[in-house]
PDB file of C-alpha atoms in Angstrom:
ATOM      1  CA  MET A  45       1.333 -83.193 -80.032  1.00 50.00           C
ATOM      2  CA  HIS A  46       0.052 -86.620 -79.004  1.00 54.00           C
ATOM      3  CA  PRO A  47      -3.587 -86.607 -77.655  1.00 53.00           C
ATOM      4  CA  ASP A  48      -2.556 -88.394 -74.441  1.00 58.00           C
ATOM      5  CA  THR A  49      -0.095 -85.639 -73.528  1.00 66.00           C
ATOM      6  CA  MET A  50      -2.492 -82.736 -74.067  1.00 74.00           C
ATOM      7  CA  LYS A  51      -3.464 -80.927 -70.877  1.00 81.00           C
ATOM      8  CA  HIS A  52      -7.102 -79.858 -70.642  1.00 80.00           C
ATOM      9  CA  LYS A  53      -8.892 -77.756 -68.023  1.00 85.00           C
ATOM     10  CA  ALA A  54     -12.442 -77.750 -66.669  1.00 86.00           C
ATOM     11  CA  SER A  55     -13.765 -74.937 -64.474  1.00 86.00           C
ATOM     12  CA  LEU A  56     -16.539 -75.852 -62.046  1.00 85.00           C
ATOM     13  CA  TRP A  57     -19.177 -73.189 -61.378  1.00 86.00           C
ATOM     14  CA  PHE A  58     -22.117 -72.790 -58.994  1.00 85.00           C
ATOM     15  CA  GLY A  59     -25.140 -70.682 -59.971  1.00 81.00           C
ATOM     16  CA  ASP A  60     -26.691 -69.372 -63.173  1.00 76.00           C
ATOM     17  CA  VAL A  61     -24.394 -68.713 -66.125  1.00 75.00           C
ATOM     18  CA  GLY A  62     -23.205 -65.114 -65.983  1.00 75.00           C
ATOM     19  CA  LYS A  63     -23.953 -64.850 -62.255  1.00 80.00           C
ATOM     20  CA  SER A  64     -22.089 -67.956 -61.110  1.00 83.00           C
ATOM     21  CA  ILE A  65     -19.385 -68.427 -58.507  1.00 87.00           C
ATOM     22  CA  HIS A  66     -16.161 -70.189 -59.450  1.00 88.00           C
ATOM     23  CA  ILE A  67     -15.606 -73.336 -57.371  1.00 88.00           C
ATOM     24  CA  THR A  68     -12.302 -74.671 -58.706  1.00 88.00           C
ATOM     25  CA  ASP A  69     -10.433 -75.840 -61.793  1.00 89.00           C
ATOM     26  CA  VAL A  70      -9.669 -79.440 -62.700  1.00 87.00           C
ATOM     27  CA  TYR A  71      -6.808 -80.462 -64.989  1.00 86.00           C
ATOM     28  CA  TRP A  72      -6.225 -83.755 -66.781  1.00 80.00           C
ATOM     29  CA  GLU A  73      -4.200 -85.262 -69.577  1.00 83.00           C
ATOM     30  CA  GLY A  74      -5.723 -87.151 -72.487  1.00 78.00           C
ATOM     31  CA  ASP A  75      -9.336 -87.789 -73.340  1.00 77.00           C
ATOM     32  CA  ILE A  76     -12.196 -87.902 -70.836  1.00 78.00           C
ATOM     33  CA  THR A  77     -15.862 -88.657 -71.423  1.00 80.00           C
ATOM     34  CA  GLN A  78     -18.649 -86.371 -70.239  1.00 82.00           C
ATOM     35  CA  GLN A  79     -19.758 -89.003 -67.718  1.00 84.00           C
ATOM     36  CA  GLU A  80     -16.215 -89.330 -66.330  1.00 84.00           C
ATOM     37  CA  LEU A  81     -15.978 -85.540 -66.051  1.00 83.00           C
ATOM     38  CA  ILE A  82     -19.331 -85.414 -64.219  1.00 85.00           C
ATOM     39  CA  GLU A  83     -18.127 -88.097 -61.791  1.00 86.00           C
ATOM     40  CA  VAL A  84     -14.918 -86.149 -61.080  1.00 86.00           C
ATOM     41  CA  ALA A  85     -16.879 -82.912 -60.597  1.00 86.00           C
ATOM     42  CA  ASP A  86     -19.297 -84.686 -58.198  1.00 87.00           C
ATOM     43  CA  GLN A  87     -16.334 -85.898 -56.125  1.00 89.00           C
ATOM     44  CA  ILE A  88     -14.898 -82.391 -55.917  1.00 87.00           C
ATOM     45  CA  SER A  89     -18.140 -80.524 -55.198  1.00 84.00           C
ATOM     46  CA  PRO A  90     -21.708 -81.809 -55.249  1.00 83.00           C
ATOM     47  CA  ASP A  91     -22.828 -78.172 -55.686  1.00 84.00           C
ATOM     48  CA  TRP A  92     -21.457 -77.627 -59.197  1.00 86.00           C
ATOM     49  CA  GLN A  93     -24.018 -76.607 -61.821  1.00 86.00           C
ATOM     50  CA  THR A  94     -21.870 -75.837 -64.859  1.00 86.00           C
ATOM     51  CA  ILE A  95     -18.500 -76.929 -66.190  1.00 85.00           C
ATOM     52  CA  ASP A  96     -16.640 -74.824 -68.750  1.00 85.00           C
ATOM     53  CA  LEU A  97     -14.131 -76.829 -70.767  1.00 82.00           C
ATOM     54  CA  GLU A  98     -10.875 -75.444 -72.106  1.00 84.00           C
ATOM     55  CA  LEU A  99      -8.887 -77.716 -74.407  1.00 79.00           C
ATOM     56  CA  ASP A 100      -5.117 -77.756 -74.693  1.00 78.00           C
ATOM     57  CA  PRO A 101      -3.846 -75.041 -77.065  1.00 80.00           C
ATOM     58  CA  HIS A 102      -2.441 -77.784 -79.336  1.00 80.00           C
ATOM     59  CA  HIS A 103      -5.817 -79.515 -79.641  1.00 75.00           C
ATOM     60  CA  PRO A 104      -7.451 -79.050 -83.091  1.00 73.00           C
ATOM     61  CA  CYS A 105     -10.694 -77.813 -81.433  1.00 73.00           C
ATOM     62  CA  HIS A 106      -8.956 -75.334 -79.107  1.00 73.00           C
ATOM     63  CA  GLY A 107     -10.718 -71.977 -78.945  1.00 73.00           C
ATOM     64  CA  ARG A 108     -14.265 -73.307 -79.050  1.00 71.00           C
ATOM     65  CA  THR A 109     -16.444 -72.925 -75.975  1.00 64.00           C
ATOM     66  CA  TYR A 110     -17.662 -76.125 -74.390  1.00 77.00           C
ATOM     67  CA  ARG A 111     -20.126 -75.970 -71.534  1.00 81.00           C
ATOM     68  CA  LEU A 112     -21.532 -78.916 -69.630  1.00 80.00           C
ATOM     69  CA  THR A 113     -24.601 -78.280 -67.469  1.00 81.00           C
ATOM     70  CA  ARG A 114     -25.512 -80.596 -64.607  1.00 79.00           C
ATOM     71  CA  PRO A 115     -28.346 -82.851 -65.735  1.00 72.00           C
ATOM     72  CA  MET A 116     -31.397 -81.914 -63.711  1.00 66.00           C
ATOM     73  CA  ALA A 117     -33.628 -84.735 -62.546  1.00 59.00           C
ATOM     74  CA  ASP A 118     -37.364 -84.274 -62.781  1.00 59.00           C
ATOM     75  CA  PRO A 119     -38.540 -84.135 -59.130  1.00 60.00           C
ATOM     76  CA  SER A 120     -41.675 -86.105 -59.976  1.00 63.00           C
ATOM     77  CA  GLU A 121     -39.494 -88.891 -61.427  1.00 64.00           C
ATOM     78  CA  ASP A 122     -37.507 -89.022 -58.177  1.00 66.00           C
ATOM     79  CA  GLU A 123     -40.747 -89.197 -56.170  1.00 74.00           C
ATOM     80  CA  ASP A 124     -42.115 -91.928 -58.466  1.00 73.00           C
ATOM     81  CA  ALA A 125     -38.896 -93.944 -58.140  1.00 71.00           C
ATOM     82  CA  LEU A 126     -38.958 -93.579 -54.353  1.00 70.00           C
ATOM     83  CA  SER A 127     -42.617 -94.587 -54.224  1.00 81.00           C
ATOM     84  CA  ALA A 128     -41.979 -97.613 -56.476  1.00 81.00           C
ATOM     85  CA  ARG A 129     -39.036 -98.650 -54.291  1.00 84.00           C
ATOM     86  CA  GLN A 130     -41.199 -98.393 -51.167  1.00 87.00           C
ATOM     87  CA  VAL A 131     -43.843-100.617 -52.773  1.00 87.00           C
ATOM     88  CA  GLU A 132     -41.163-103.117 -53.812  1.00 88.00           C
ATOM     89  CA  LEU A 133     -39.883-103.286 -50.241  1.00 87.00           C
ATOM     90  CA  ALA A 134     -43.408-103.735 -48.874  1.00 87.00           C
ATOM     91  CA  LEU A 135     -44.180-106.568 -51.323  1.00 88.00           C
ATOM     92  CA  ALA A 136     -40.794-108.325 -51.069  1.00 89.00           C
ATOM     93  CA  GLY A 137     -41.283-112.002 -50.248  1.00 89.00           C
ATOM     94  CA  GLU A 138     -45.073-111.882 -50.627  1.00 88.00           C
ATOM     95  CA  TYR A 139     -46.758-114.251 -53.047  1.00 90.00           C
ATOM     96  CA  VAL A 140     -48.645-112.298 -55.690  1.00 90.00           C
ATOM     97  CA  TRP A 141     -50.858-113.106 -58.625  1.00 90.00           C
ATOM     98  CA  VAL A 142     -49.782-111.354 -61.820  1.00 92.00           C
ATOM     99  CA  HIS A 143     -52.370-110.390 -64.425  1.00 92.00           C
ATOM    100  CA  CYS A 144     -51.008-109.017 -67.717  1.00 93.00           C
ATOM    101  CA  CYS A 145     -52.858-106.925 -70.258  1.00 92.00           C
ATOM    102  CA  GLN A 146     -52.359-105.301 -73.629  1.00 92.00           C
ATOM    103  CA  ILE A 147     -53.167-101.702 -74.460  1.00 90.00           C
ATOM    104  CA  VAL A 148     -55.398-101.546 -77.544  1.00 91.00           C
ATOM    105  CA  MET A 149     -56.017 -98.162 -79.157  1.00 90.00           C
ATOM    106  CA  ARG A 150     -59.615 -97.996 -80.382  1.00 90.00           C
ATOM    107  CA  PRO A 151     -62.277 -95.310 -80.829  1.00 91.00           C
ATOM    108  CA  ASP A 152     -64.699 -96.936 -78.381  1.00 91.00           C
ATOM    109  CA  GLY A 153     -62.040 -97.405 -75.677  1.00 87.00           C
ATOM    110  CA  ASP A 154     -63.148 -96.801 -72.112  1.00 89.00           C
ATOM    111  CA  LEU A 155     -59.867 -95.075 -71.076  1.00 89.00           C
ATOM    112  CA  ARG A 156     -57.875 -92.092 -72.399  1.00 88.00           C
ATOM    113  CA  ASP A 157     -54.108 -91.706 -72.688  1.00 84.00           C
ATOM    114  CA  ASP A 158     -52.204 -88.482 -71.905  1.00 82.00           C
ATOM    115  CA  ALA A 159     -52.941 -87.176 -75.402  1.00 83.00           C
ATOM    116  CA  GLY A 160     -56.693 -87.843 -74.995  1.00 86.00           C
ATOM    117  CA  ARG A 161     -56.785 -90.815 -77.379  1.00 88.00           C
ATOM    118  CA  PRO A 162     -59.194 -93.608 -76.407  1.00 90.00           C
ATOM    119  CA  PHE A 163     -57.857 -97.063 -75.547  1.00 91.00           C
ATOM    120  CA  SER A 164     -58.836-100.242 -73.756  1.00 92.00           C
ATOM    121  CA  ARG A 165     -56.912-102.652 -71.598  1.00 91.00           C
ATOM    122  CA  VAL A 166     -57.401-106.256 -72.705  1.00 92.00           C
ATOM    123  CA  PHE A 167     -56.401-108.651 -69.936  1.00 91.00           C
ATOM    124  CA  SER A 168     -55.001-112.113 -70.533  1.00 90.00           C
ATOM    125  CA  THR A 169     -57.244-114.967 -69.479  1.00 89.00           C
ATOM    126  CA  LEU A 170     -54.295-116.473 -67.594  1.00 90.00           C
ATOM    127  CA  MET A 171     -52.602-115.323 -64.413  1.00 91.00           C
ATOM    128  CA  PHE A 172     -49.547-116.695 -62.682  1.00 91.00           C
ATOM    129  CA  CYS A 173     -48.436-116.721 -59.057  1.00 90.00           C
ATOM    130  CA  THR A 174     -44.908-115.868 -57.933  1.00 91.00           C
ATOM    131  CA  GLU A 175     -42.929-114.694 -54.930  1.00 91.00           C
ATOM    132  CA  PHE A 176     -42.425-110.972 -55.488  1.00 91.00           C
ATOM    133  CA  THR A 177     -38.853-109.705 -55.673  1.00 91.00           C
ATOM    134  CA  SER A 178     -39.048-106.589 -57.906  1.00 91.00           C
ATOM    135  CA  PHE A 179     -41.120-104.974 -60.641  1.00 91.00           C
ATOM    136  CA  GLU A 180     -38.335-105.688 -63.149  1.00 91.00           C
ATOM    137  CA  ASP A 181     -38.220-109.377 -62.199  1.00 93.00           C
ATOM    138  CA  THR A 182     -41.999-109.594 -62.545  1.00 94.00           C
ATOM    139  CA  ALA A 183     -41.773-108.037 -66.021  1.00 94.00           C
ATOM    140  CA  LEU A 184     -39.197-110.669 -67.016  1.00 94.00           C
ATOM    141  CA  GLN A 185     -41.557-113.393 -65.766  1.00 95.00           C
ATOM    142  CA  CYS A 186     -44.376-111.856 -67.834  1.00 94.00           C
ATOM    143  CA  ASP A 187     -42.098-112.135 -70.887  1.00 94.00           C
ATOM    144  CA  GLU A 188     -41.410-115.793 -70.023  1.00 94.00           C
ATOM    145  CA  ASN A 189     -45.085-116.630 -69.506  1.00 91.00           C
ATOM    146  CA  PHE A 190     -46.692-114.591 -72.292  1.00 91.00           C
ATOM    147  CA  GLY A 191     -43.846-113.690 -74.638  1.00 91.00           C
ATOM    148  CA  ALA A 192     -41.840-110.497 -75.050  1.00 90.00           C
ATOM    149  CA  GLY A 193     -43.981-107.814 -76.677  1.00 88.00           C
ATOM    150  CA  GLU A 194     -47.209-109.723 -75.992  1.00 91.00           C
ATOM    151  CA  TRP A 195     -48.200-107.617 -72.975  1.00 92.00           C
ATOM    152  CA  ASP A 196     -47.996-103.894 -72.080  1.00 92.00           C
ATOM    153  CA  GLU A 197     -48.886-103.687 -68.383  1.00 93.00           C
ATOM    154  CA  TYR A 198     -49.515-105.950 -65.448  1.00 92.00           C
ATOM    155  CA  GLU A 199     -51.441-105.768 -62.193  1.00 91.00           C
ATOM    156  CA  LEU A 200     -50.497-107.489 -58.956  1.00 91.00           C
ATOM    157  CA  TYR A 201     -52.937-109.046 -56.500  1.00 89.00           C
ATOM    158  CA  LEU A 202     -52.264-110.486 -53.082  1.00 87.00           C
ATOM    159  CA  ASP A 203     -54.127-113.756 -52.417  1.00 77.00           C
ATOM    160  CA  ASP A 204     -56.618-112.018 -50.177  1.00 73.00           C
ATOM    161  CA  ALA A 205     -57.166-109.222 -52.722  1.00 70.00           C
ATOM    162  CA  LEU A 206     -58.215-111.490 -55.586  1.00 71.00           C
ATOM    163  CA  PRO A 207     -61.756-111.035 -56.821  1.00 68.00           C
ATOM    164  CA  THR A 208     -64.302-113.701 -55.895  1.00 69.00           C
ATOM    165  CA  PRO A 209     -64.283-116.481 -58.506  1.00 67.00           C
ATOM    166  CA  VAL A 210     -67.364-116.596 -60.734  1.00 69.00           C
ATOM    167  CA  ALA A 211     -67.215-120.387 -61.027  1.00 67.00           C
ATOM    168  CA  SER A 212     -65.270-123.351 -59.713  1.00 59.00           C
ATOM    169  CA  PHE A 213     -64.581-126.847 -60.922  1.00 69.00           C
ATOM    170  CA  GLY A 214     -64.025-129.690 -58.561  1.00 58.00           C
TER     171      GLY A 214
END
């Protein structure tokens, strides 16, 4: 049988496996990717948690159990993304100074990473000023100004938040 004429079935379920409630079945012909199947399931019911796949009896892998579980987002990642988006909106159109630094792992470092290893942040002696549009755009500008891979982090300063200069030339 030709792969495009095979009829497959996916059952959408809500709840924990073994204690779940059947939502509905979806049928299709031919191949479908996991992402396409997730998109179809989301359109049918945003409440689905598991999809059990049944392949056409003529498919060479028929009889195996295939289960797709809804990818769960880490709530802290969602909160971080929302917070970052709020900051981007607040800074949009503002002129900011960008100060890049490198992370240098060393025993006498004044900071500690998540694993407890000591490191230091070594800031570039140069800063640049730009109209803020997004964190991603700023990162691309850091690559342009300092070179890709030549910086690890950056800090943003508004004009009025810059530290007092230690010297001036004029």
